Structures are given as structure tokens and as C-alpha cells.
JSON list of C-alpha atoms in Angstrom, two decimals:
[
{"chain": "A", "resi": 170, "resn": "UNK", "atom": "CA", "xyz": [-17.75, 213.86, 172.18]},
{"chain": "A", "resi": 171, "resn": "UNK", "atom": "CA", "xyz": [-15.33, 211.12, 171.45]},
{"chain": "A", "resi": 172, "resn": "UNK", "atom": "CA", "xyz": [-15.47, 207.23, 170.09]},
{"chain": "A", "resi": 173, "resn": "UNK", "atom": "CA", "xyz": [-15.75, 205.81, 173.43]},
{"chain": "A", "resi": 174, "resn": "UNK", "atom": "CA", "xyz": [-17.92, 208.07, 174.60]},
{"chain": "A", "resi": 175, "resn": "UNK", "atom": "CA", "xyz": [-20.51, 207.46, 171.99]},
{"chain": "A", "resi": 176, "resn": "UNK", "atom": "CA", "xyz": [-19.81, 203.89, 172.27]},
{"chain": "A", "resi": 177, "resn": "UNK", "atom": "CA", "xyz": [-19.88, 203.59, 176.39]},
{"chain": "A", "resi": 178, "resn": "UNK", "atom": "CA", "xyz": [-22.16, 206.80, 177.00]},
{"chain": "A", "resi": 179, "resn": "UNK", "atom": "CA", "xyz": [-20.85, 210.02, 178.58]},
{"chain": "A", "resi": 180, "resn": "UNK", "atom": "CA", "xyz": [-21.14, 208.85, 182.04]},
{"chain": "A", "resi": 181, "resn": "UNK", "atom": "CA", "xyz": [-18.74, 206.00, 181.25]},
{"chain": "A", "resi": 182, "resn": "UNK", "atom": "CA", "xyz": [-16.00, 207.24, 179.93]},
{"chain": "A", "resi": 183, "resn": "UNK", "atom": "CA", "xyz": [-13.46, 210.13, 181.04]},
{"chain": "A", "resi": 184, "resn": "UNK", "atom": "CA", "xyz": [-12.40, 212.10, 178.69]},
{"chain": "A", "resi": 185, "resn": "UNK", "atom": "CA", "xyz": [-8.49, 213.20, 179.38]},
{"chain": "A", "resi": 186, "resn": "UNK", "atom": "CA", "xyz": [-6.89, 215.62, 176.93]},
{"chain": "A", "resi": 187, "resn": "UNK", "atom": "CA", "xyz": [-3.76, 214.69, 175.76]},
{"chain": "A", "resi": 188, "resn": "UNK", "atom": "CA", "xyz": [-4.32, 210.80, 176.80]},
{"chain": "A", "resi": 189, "resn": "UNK", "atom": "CA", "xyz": [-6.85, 208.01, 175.74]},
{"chain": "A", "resi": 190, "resn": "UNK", "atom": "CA", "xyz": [-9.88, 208.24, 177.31]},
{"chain": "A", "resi": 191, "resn": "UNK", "atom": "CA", "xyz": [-10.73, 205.84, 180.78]},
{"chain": "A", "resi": 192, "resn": "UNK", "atom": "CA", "xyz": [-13.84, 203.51, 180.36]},
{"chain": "A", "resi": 193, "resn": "UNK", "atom": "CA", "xyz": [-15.47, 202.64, 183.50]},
{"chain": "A", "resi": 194, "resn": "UNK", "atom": "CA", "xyz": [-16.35, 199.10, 183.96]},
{"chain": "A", "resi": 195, "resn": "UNK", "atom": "CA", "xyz": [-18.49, 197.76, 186.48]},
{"chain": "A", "resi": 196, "resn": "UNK", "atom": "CA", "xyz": [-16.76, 195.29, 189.15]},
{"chain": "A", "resi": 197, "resn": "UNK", "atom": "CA", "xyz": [-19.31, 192.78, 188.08]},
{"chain": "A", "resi": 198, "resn": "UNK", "atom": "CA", "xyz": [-18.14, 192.80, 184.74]},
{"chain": "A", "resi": 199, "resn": "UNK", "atom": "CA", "xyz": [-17.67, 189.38, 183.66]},
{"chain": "A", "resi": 200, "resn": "UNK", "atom": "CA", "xyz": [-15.62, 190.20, 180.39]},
{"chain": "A", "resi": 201, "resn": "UNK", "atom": "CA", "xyz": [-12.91, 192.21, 182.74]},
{"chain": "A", "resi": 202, "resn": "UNK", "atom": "CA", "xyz": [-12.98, 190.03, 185.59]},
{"chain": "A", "resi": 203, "resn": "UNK", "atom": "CA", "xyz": [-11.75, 187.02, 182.82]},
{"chain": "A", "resi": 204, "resn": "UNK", "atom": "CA", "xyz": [-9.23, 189.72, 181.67]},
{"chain": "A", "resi": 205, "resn": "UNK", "atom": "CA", "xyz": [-7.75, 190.43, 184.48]},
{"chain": "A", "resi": 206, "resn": "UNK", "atom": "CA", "xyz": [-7.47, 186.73, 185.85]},
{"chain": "A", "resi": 207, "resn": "UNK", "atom": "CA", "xyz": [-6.18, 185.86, 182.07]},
{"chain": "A", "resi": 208, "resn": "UNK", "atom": "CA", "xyz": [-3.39, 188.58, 182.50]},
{"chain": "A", "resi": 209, "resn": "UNK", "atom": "CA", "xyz": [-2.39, 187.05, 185.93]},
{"chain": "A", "resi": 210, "resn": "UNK", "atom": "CA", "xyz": [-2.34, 183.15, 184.81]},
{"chain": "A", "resi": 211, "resn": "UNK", "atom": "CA", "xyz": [-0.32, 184.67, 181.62]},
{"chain": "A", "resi": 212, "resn": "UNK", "atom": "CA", "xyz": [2.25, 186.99, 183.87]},
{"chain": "A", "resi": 213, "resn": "UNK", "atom": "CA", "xyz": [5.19, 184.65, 183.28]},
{"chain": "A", "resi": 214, "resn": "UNK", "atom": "CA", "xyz": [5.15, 185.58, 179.29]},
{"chain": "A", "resi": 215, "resn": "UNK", "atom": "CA", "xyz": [5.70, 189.29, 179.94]},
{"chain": "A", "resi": 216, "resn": "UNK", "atom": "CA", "xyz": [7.92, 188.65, 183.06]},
{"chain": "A", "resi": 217, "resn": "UNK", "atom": "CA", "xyz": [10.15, 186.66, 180.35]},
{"chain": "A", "resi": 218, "resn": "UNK", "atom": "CA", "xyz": [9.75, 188.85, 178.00]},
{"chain": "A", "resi": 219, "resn": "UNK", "atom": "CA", "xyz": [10.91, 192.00, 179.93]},
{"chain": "A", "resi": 220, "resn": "UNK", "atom": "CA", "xyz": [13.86, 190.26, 181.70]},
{"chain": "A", "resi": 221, "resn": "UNK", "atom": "CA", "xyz": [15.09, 188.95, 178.00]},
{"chain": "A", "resi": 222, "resn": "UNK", "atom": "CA", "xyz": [13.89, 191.99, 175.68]},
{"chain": "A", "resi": 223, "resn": "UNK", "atom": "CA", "xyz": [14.35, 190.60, 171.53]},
{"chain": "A", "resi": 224, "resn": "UNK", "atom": "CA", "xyz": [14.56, 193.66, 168.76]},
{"chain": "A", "resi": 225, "resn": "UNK", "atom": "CA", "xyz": [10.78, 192.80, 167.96]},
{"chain": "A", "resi": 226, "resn": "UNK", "atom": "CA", "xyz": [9.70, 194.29, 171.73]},
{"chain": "A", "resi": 227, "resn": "UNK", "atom": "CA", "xyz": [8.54, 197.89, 171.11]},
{"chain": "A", "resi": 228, "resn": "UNK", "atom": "CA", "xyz": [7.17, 198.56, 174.34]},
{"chain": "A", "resi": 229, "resn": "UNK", "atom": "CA", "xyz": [6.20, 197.28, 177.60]},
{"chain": "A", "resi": 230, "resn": "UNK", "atom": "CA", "xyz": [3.83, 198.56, 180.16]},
{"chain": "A", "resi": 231, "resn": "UNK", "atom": "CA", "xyz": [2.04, 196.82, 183.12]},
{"chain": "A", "resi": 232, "resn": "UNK", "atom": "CA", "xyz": [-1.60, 197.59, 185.04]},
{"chain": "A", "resi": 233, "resn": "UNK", "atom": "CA", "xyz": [-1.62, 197.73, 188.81]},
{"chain": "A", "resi": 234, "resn": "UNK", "atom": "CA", "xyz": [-4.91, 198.23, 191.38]},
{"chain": "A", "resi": 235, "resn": "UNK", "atom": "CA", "xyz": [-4.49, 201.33, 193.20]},
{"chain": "A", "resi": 236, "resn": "UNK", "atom": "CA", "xyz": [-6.04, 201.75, 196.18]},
{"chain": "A", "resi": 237, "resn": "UNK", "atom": "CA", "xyz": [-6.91, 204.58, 197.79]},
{"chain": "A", "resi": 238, "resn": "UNK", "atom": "CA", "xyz": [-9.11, 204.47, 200.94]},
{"chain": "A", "resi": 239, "resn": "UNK", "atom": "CA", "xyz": [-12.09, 203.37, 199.70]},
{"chain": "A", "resi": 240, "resn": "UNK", "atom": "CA", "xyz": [-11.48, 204.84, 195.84]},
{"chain": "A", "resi": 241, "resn": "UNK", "atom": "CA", "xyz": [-9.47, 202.24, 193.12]},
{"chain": "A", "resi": 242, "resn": "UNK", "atom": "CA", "xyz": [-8.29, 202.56, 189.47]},
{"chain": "A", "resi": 243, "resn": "UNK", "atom": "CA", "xyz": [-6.83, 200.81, 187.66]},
{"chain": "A", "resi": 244, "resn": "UNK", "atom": "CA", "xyz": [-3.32, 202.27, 186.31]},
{"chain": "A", "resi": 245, "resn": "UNK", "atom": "CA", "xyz": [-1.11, 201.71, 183.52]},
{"chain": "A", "resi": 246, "resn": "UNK", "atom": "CA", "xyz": [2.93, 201.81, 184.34]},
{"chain": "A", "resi": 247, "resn": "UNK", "atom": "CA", "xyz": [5.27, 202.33, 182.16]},
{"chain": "A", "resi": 248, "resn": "UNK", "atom": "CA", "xyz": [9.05, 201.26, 182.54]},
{"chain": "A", "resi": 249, "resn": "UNK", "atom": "CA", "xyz": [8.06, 198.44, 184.77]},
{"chain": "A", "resi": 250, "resn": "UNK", "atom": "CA", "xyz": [10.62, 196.03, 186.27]},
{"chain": "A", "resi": 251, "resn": "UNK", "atom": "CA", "xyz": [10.71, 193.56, 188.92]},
{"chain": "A", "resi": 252, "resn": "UNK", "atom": "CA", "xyz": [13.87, 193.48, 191.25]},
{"chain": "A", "resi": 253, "resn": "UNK", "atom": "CA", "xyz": [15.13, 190.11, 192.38]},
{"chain": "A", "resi": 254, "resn": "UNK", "atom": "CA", "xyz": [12.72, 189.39, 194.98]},
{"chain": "A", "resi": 255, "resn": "UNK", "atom": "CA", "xyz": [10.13, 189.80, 192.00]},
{"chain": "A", "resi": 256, "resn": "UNK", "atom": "CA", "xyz": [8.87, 193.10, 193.08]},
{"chain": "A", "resi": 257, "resn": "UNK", "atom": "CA", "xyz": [7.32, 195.65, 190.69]},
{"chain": "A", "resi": 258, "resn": "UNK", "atom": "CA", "xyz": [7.81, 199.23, 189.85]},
{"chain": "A", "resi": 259, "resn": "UNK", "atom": "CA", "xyz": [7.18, 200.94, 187.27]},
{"chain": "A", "resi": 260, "resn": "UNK", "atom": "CA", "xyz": [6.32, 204.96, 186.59]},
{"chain": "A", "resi": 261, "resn": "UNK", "atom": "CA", "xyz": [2.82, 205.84, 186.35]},
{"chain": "A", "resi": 262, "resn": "UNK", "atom": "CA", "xyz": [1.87, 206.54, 182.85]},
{"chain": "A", "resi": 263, "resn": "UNK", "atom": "CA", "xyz": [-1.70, 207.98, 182.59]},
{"chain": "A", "resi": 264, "resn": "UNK", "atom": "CA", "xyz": [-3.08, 211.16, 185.03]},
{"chain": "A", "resi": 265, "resn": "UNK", "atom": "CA", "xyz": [-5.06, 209.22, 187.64]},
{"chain": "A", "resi": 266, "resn": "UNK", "atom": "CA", "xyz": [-8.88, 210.14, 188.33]},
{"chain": "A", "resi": 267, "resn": "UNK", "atom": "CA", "xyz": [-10.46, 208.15, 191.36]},
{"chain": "A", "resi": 268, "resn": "UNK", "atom": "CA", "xyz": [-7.20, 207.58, 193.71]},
{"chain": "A", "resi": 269, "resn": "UNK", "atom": "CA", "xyz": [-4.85, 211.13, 195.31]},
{"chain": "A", "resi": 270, "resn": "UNK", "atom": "CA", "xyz": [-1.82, 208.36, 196.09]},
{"chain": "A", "resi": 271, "resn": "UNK", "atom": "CA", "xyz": [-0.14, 208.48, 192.68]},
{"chain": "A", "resi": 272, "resn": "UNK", "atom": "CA", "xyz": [0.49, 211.42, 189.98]},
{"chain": "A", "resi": 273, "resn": "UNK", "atom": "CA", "xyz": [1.37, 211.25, 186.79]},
{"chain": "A", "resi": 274, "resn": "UNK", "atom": "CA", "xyz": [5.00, 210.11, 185.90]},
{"chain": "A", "resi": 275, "resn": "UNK", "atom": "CA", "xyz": [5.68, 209.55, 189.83]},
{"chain": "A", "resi": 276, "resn": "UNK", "atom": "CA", "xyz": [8.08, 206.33, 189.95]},
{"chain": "A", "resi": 277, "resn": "UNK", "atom": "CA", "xyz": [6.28, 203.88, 192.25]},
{"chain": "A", "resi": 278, "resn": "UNK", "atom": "CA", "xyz": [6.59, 200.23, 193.54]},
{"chain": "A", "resi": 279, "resn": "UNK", "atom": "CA", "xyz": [3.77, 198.29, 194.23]},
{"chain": "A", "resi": 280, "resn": "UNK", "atom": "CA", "xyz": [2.75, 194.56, 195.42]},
{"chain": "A", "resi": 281, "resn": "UNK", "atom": "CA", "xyz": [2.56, 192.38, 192.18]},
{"chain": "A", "resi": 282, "resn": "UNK", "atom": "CA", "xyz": [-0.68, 191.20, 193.46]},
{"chain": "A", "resi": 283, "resn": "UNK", "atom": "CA", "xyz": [-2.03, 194.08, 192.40]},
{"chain": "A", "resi": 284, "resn": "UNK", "atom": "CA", "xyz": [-1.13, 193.67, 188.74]},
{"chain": "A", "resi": 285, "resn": "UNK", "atom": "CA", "xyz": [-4.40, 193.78, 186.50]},
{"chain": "A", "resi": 286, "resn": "UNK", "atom": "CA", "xyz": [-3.03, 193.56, 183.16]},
{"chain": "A", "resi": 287, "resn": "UNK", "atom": "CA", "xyz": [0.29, 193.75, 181.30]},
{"chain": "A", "resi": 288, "resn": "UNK", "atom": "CA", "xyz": [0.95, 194.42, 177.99]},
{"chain": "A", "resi": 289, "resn": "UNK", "atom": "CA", "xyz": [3.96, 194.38, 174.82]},
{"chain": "A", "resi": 290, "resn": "UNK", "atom": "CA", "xyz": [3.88, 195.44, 171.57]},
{"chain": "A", "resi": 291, "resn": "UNK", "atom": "CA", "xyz": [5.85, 192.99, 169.26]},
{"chain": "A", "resi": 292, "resn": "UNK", "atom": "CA", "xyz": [5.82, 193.72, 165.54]},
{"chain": "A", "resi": 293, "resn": "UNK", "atom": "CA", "xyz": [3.52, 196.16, 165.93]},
{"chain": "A", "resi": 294, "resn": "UNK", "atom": "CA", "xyz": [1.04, 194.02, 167.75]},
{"chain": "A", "resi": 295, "resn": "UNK", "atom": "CA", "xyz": [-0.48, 194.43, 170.95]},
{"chain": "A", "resi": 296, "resn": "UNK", "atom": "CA", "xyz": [0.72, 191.33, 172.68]},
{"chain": "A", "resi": 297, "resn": "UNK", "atom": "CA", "xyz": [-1.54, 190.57, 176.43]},
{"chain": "A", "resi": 298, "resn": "UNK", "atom": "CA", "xyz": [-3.52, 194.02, 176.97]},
{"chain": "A", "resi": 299, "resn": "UNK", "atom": "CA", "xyz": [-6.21, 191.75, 177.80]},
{"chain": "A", "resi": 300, "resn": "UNK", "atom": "CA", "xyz": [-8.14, 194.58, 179.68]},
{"chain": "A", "resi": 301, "resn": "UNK", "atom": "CA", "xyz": [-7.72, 196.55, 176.30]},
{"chain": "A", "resi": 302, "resn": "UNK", "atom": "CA", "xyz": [-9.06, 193.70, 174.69]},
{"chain": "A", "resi": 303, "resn": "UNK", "atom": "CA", "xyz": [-12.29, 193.51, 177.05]},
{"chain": "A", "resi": 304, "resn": "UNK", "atom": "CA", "xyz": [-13.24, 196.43, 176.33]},
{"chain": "A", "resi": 305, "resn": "UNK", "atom": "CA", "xyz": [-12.71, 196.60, 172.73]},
{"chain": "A", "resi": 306, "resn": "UNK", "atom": "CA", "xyz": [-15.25, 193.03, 172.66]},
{"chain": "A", "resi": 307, "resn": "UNK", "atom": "CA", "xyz": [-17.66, 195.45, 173.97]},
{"chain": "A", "resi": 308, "resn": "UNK", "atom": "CA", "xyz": [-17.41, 198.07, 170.77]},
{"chain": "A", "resi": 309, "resn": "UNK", "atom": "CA", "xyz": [-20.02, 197.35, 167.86]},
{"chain": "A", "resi": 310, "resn": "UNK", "atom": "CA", "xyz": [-17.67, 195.22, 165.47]},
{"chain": "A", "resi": 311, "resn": "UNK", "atom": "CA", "xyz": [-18.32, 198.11, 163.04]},
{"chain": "A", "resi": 312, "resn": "UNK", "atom": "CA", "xyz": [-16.77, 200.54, 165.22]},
{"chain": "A", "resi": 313, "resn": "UNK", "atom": "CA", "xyz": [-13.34, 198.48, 166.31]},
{"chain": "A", "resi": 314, "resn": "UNK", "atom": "CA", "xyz": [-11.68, 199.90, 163.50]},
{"chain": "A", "resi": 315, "resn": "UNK", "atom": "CA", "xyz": [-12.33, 202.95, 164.83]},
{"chain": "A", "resi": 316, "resn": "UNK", "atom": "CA", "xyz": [-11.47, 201.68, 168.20]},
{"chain": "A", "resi": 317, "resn": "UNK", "atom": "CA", "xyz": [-8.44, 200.48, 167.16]},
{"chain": "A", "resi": 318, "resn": "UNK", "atom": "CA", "xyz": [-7.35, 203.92, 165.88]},
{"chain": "A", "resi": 319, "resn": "UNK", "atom": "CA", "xyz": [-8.43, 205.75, 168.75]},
{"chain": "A", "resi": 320, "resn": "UNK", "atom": "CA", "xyz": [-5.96, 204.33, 171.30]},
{"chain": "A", "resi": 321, "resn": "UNK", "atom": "CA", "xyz": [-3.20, 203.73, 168.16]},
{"chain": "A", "resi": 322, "resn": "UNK", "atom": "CA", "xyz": [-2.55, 199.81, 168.15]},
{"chain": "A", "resi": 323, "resn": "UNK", "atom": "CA", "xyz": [-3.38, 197.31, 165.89]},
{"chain": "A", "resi": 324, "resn": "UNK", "atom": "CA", "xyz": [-5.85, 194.39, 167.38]},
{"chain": "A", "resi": 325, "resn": "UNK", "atom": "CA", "xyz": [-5.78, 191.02, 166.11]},
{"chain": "A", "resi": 326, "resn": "UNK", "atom": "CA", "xyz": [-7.47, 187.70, 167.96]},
{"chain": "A", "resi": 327, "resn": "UNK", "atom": "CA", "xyz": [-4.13, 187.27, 169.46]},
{"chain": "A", "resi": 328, "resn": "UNK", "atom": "CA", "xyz": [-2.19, 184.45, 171.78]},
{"chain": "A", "resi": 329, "resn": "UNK", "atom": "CA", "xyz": [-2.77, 183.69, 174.74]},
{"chain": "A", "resi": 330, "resn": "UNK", "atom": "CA", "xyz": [0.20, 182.71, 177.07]},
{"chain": "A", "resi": 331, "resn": "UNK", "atom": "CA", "xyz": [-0.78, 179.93, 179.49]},
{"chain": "A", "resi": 332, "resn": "UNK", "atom": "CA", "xyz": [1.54, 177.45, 180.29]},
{"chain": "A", "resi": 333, "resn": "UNK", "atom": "CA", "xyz": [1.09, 173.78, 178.77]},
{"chain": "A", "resi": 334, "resn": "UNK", "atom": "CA", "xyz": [1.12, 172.54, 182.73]},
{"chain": "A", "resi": 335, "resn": "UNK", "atom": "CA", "xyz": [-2.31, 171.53, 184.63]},
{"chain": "A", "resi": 336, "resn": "UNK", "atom": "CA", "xyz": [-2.47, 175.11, 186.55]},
{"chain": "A", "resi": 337, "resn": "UNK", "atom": "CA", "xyz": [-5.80, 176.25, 185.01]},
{"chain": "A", "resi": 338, "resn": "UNK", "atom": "CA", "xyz": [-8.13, 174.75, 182.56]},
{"chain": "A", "resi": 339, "resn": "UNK", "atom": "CA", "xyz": [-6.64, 176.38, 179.44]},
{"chain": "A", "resi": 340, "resn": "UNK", "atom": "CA", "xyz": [-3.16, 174.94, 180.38]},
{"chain": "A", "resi": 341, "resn": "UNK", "atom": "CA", "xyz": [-4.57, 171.29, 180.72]},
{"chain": "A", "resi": 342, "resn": "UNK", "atom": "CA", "xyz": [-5.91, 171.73, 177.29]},
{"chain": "A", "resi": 343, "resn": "UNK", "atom": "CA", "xyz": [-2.82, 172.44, 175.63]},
{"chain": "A", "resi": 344, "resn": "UNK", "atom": "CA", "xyz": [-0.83, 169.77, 178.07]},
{"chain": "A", "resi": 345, "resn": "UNK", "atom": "CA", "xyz": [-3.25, 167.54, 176.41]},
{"chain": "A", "resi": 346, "resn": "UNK", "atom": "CA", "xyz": [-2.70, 168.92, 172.67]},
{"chain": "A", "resi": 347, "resn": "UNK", "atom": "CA", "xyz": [1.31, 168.48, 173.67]},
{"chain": "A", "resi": 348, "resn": "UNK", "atom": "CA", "xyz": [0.53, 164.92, 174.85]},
{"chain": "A", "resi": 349, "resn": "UNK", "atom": "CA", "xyz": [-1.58, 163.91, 171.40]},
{"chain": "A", "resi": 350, "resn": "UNK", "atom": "CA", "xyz": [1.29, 166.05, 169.14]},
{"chain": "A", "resi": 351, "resn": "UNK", "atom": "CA", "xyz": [4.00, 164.11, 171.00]},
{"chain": "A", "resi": 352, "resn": "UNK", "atom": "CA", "xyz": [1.96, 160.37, 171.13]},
{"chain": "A", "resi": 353, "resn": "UNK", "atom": "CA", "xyz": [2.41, 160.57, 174.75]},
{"chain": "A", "resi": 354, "resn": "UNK", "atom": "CA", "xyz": [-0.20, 158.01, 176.10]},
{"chain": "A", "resi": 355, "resn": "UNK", "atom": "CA", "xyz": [1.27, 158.64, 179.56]},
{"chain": "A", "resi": 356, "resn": "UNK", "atom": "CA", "xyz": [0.86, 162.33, 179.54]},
{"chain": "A", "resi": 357, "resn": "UNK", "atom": "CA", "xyz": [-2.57, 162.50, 178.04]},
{"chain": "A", "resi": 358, "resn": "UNK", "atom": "CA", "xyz": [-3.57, 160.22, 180.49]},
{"chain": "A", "resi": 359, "resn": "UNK", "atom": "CA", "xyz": [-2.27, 162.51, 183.62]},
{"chain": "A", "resi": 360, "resn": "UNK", "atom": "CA", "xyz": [-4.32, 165.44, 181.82]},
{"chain": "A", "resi": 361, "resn": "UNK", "atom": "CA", "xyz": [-7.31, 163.43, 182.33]},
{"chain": "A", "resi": 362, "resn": "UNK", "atom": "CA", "xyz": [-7.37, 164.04, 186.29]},
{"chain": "A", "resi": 363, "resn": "UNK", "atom": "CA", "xyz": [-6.99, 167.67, 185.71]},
{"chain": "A", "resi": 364, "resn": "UNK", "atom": "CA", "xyz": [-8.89, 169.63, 188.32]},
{"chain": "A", "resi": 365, "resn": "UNK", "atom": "CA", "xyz": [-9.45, 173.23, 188.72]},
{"chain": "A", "resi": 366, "resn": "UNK", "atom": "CA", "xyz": [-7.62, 174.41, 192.15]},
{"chain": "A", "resi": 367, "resn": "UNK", "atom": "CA", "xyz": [-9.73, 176.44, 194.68]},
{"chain": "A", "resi": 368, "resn": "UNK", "atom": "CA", "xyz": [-8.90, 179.69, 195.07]}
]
């Protein structure tokens, strides 16, 4: 039996030779519903990132929603890139288990609504992977070590990419810190009416 499998119980994890394991999450997860909205208010970063690749960009891989009748998984794609119109494709990089619509290595394009994580490594650090990260909150701290080895990246607290605009709660915050770094009375002030948009 592997790591995760100890960790997350049998029933939870699928155990795919030759690739890391897949850990089934609930829907109602609150930990990977907050990682998948985090990787979709942080898209720009890796958008940026991929369209300008530096030498410290090792790799870059993006999540999608695939949806097969009434079946979904989530999938990791390797390769990705967006064409002009800011369409996605990417080549499916991990043997799918719940959805018959995609295969291993197929090349594929897909509506970037559907993206549920993205991910670079940069130095050697896993950079967004915020799915990755959800599920590695829910290992016994004495195990992410372990964890960490398992699926062959190094794990630190990380950075999160939100813009310093008045978009989501997180950016308002940092408009703010800009504001206060910068003695911007007039800017601070304009964070103060900073309300969450409805979905």
C-alpha cells in the first residue's frame, strides 16, 4: 500500500503504476474548492509566465475539468499553451480513471473555464499547484516529508499571485499594503470601499 493510501485510506486514493497516485476529494471539500478558485484568481501569473518563459522555469503544466456525461476528473496537461484568442491546449499527462473522452498523451483543447489548477516549477520549487497543495494540508505534518517525496517536488509555504487591484479580497489587501508602502492617502482610501463582486 502506498503513502497516500495510508494517509487518505484505500478507497481514496488510486493507485496508478508508473504515475503518482489520484486522491479523491469530495466536491464539498472546502480546502479544494479555495484551491481551485485561488488557481483561477492567480491564472494571469502562469499565463505570463508561459508566454515569457525565464531560464529559472523548469516546467509547466495546467489542470482542466473533464467532463464526461455525468463522470469528471480532474486532469493534469502538460505542454499547455493558449493561442491568441486565449484558448488552451495542452496534452494530457496522467492515464485518466472516471472520464472515456481523453487518453493518455492525446493532444487536446479545452475551454479555459475549465482550468482547476496550474502549476511551474522555478528553482526547483513548485510555484501555484494549489490543488497539490490542498491536499498535502491534509497529510499529518509528520508525514509531508514523505509526501513531498512521493510525488518528487519540494513544498514550501509559497506565493501567492493575486493582483494588487480590488478584484478579490486578497488583492485589496495588498492594493492597500502598496498604498501604505507608497504613502498614498488617495489609494488607501479607494481600498476602503472594496467589495467582494457576486459571482
Amino acid at each position: 500500500m502506498g503513502l497516500l493510501s495510508k494517509i487518505f485510506g484505500k478507497k481514496n486514493v488510486e493507485e496508478r503504476k508508473g504515475e503518482p497516485d489520484m486522491v479523491y476529494v469530495p466536491n464539498e471539500d472546502e480546502r479544494m474548492n479555495w484551491a481551485i478558485e485561488k488557481a483561477k484568481l492567480t491564472l494571469w501569473y502562469f499565463e505570463e509566465s508561459l508566454a515569457n518563459p525565464q531560464a529559472h522555469h523548469a516546467y509547466f503544466s495546467v489542470k482542466v475539468h473533464i467532463i464526461d456525461g455525468e463522470n469528471g476528473e480532474h486532469i493534469w496537461l502538460t505542454e499547455p499553451h493558449f493561442d491568441a484568442e486565449g484558448n488552451l491546449y495542452g496534452t494530457v499527462g496522467n492515464e485518466p480513471v472516471n472520464v472515456n473522452t481523453v487518453k493518455l498523451n492525446q493532444k487536446i483543447g479545452i475551454d479555459r473555464n475549465l482550468i482547476s489548477d496550474w502549476m511551474t516549477i522555478e528553482n526547483g520549487k513548485l510555484i501555484g499547484g494549489y490543488t497539490i497543495r490542498a491536499i498535502r494540508d491534509g497529510v499529518p505534518e509528520n508525514e509531508r516529508a514523505a509526501f513531498d517525496n512521493s510525488i518528487g517536488l519540494y513544498i514550501d509555504e509559497g506565493v501567492d499571485y493575486f493582483k494588487a487591484n480590488l478584484d478579490t479580497p486578497e488583492g485589496a489587501i495588498l492594493a492597500l499594503e502598496n498604498a501604505y508602502n507608497d504613502k498614498n492617502l488617495d489609494a488607501a482610501i479607494a481600498c476602503e470601499i472594496f467589495m467582494k463582486k457576486p459571482k
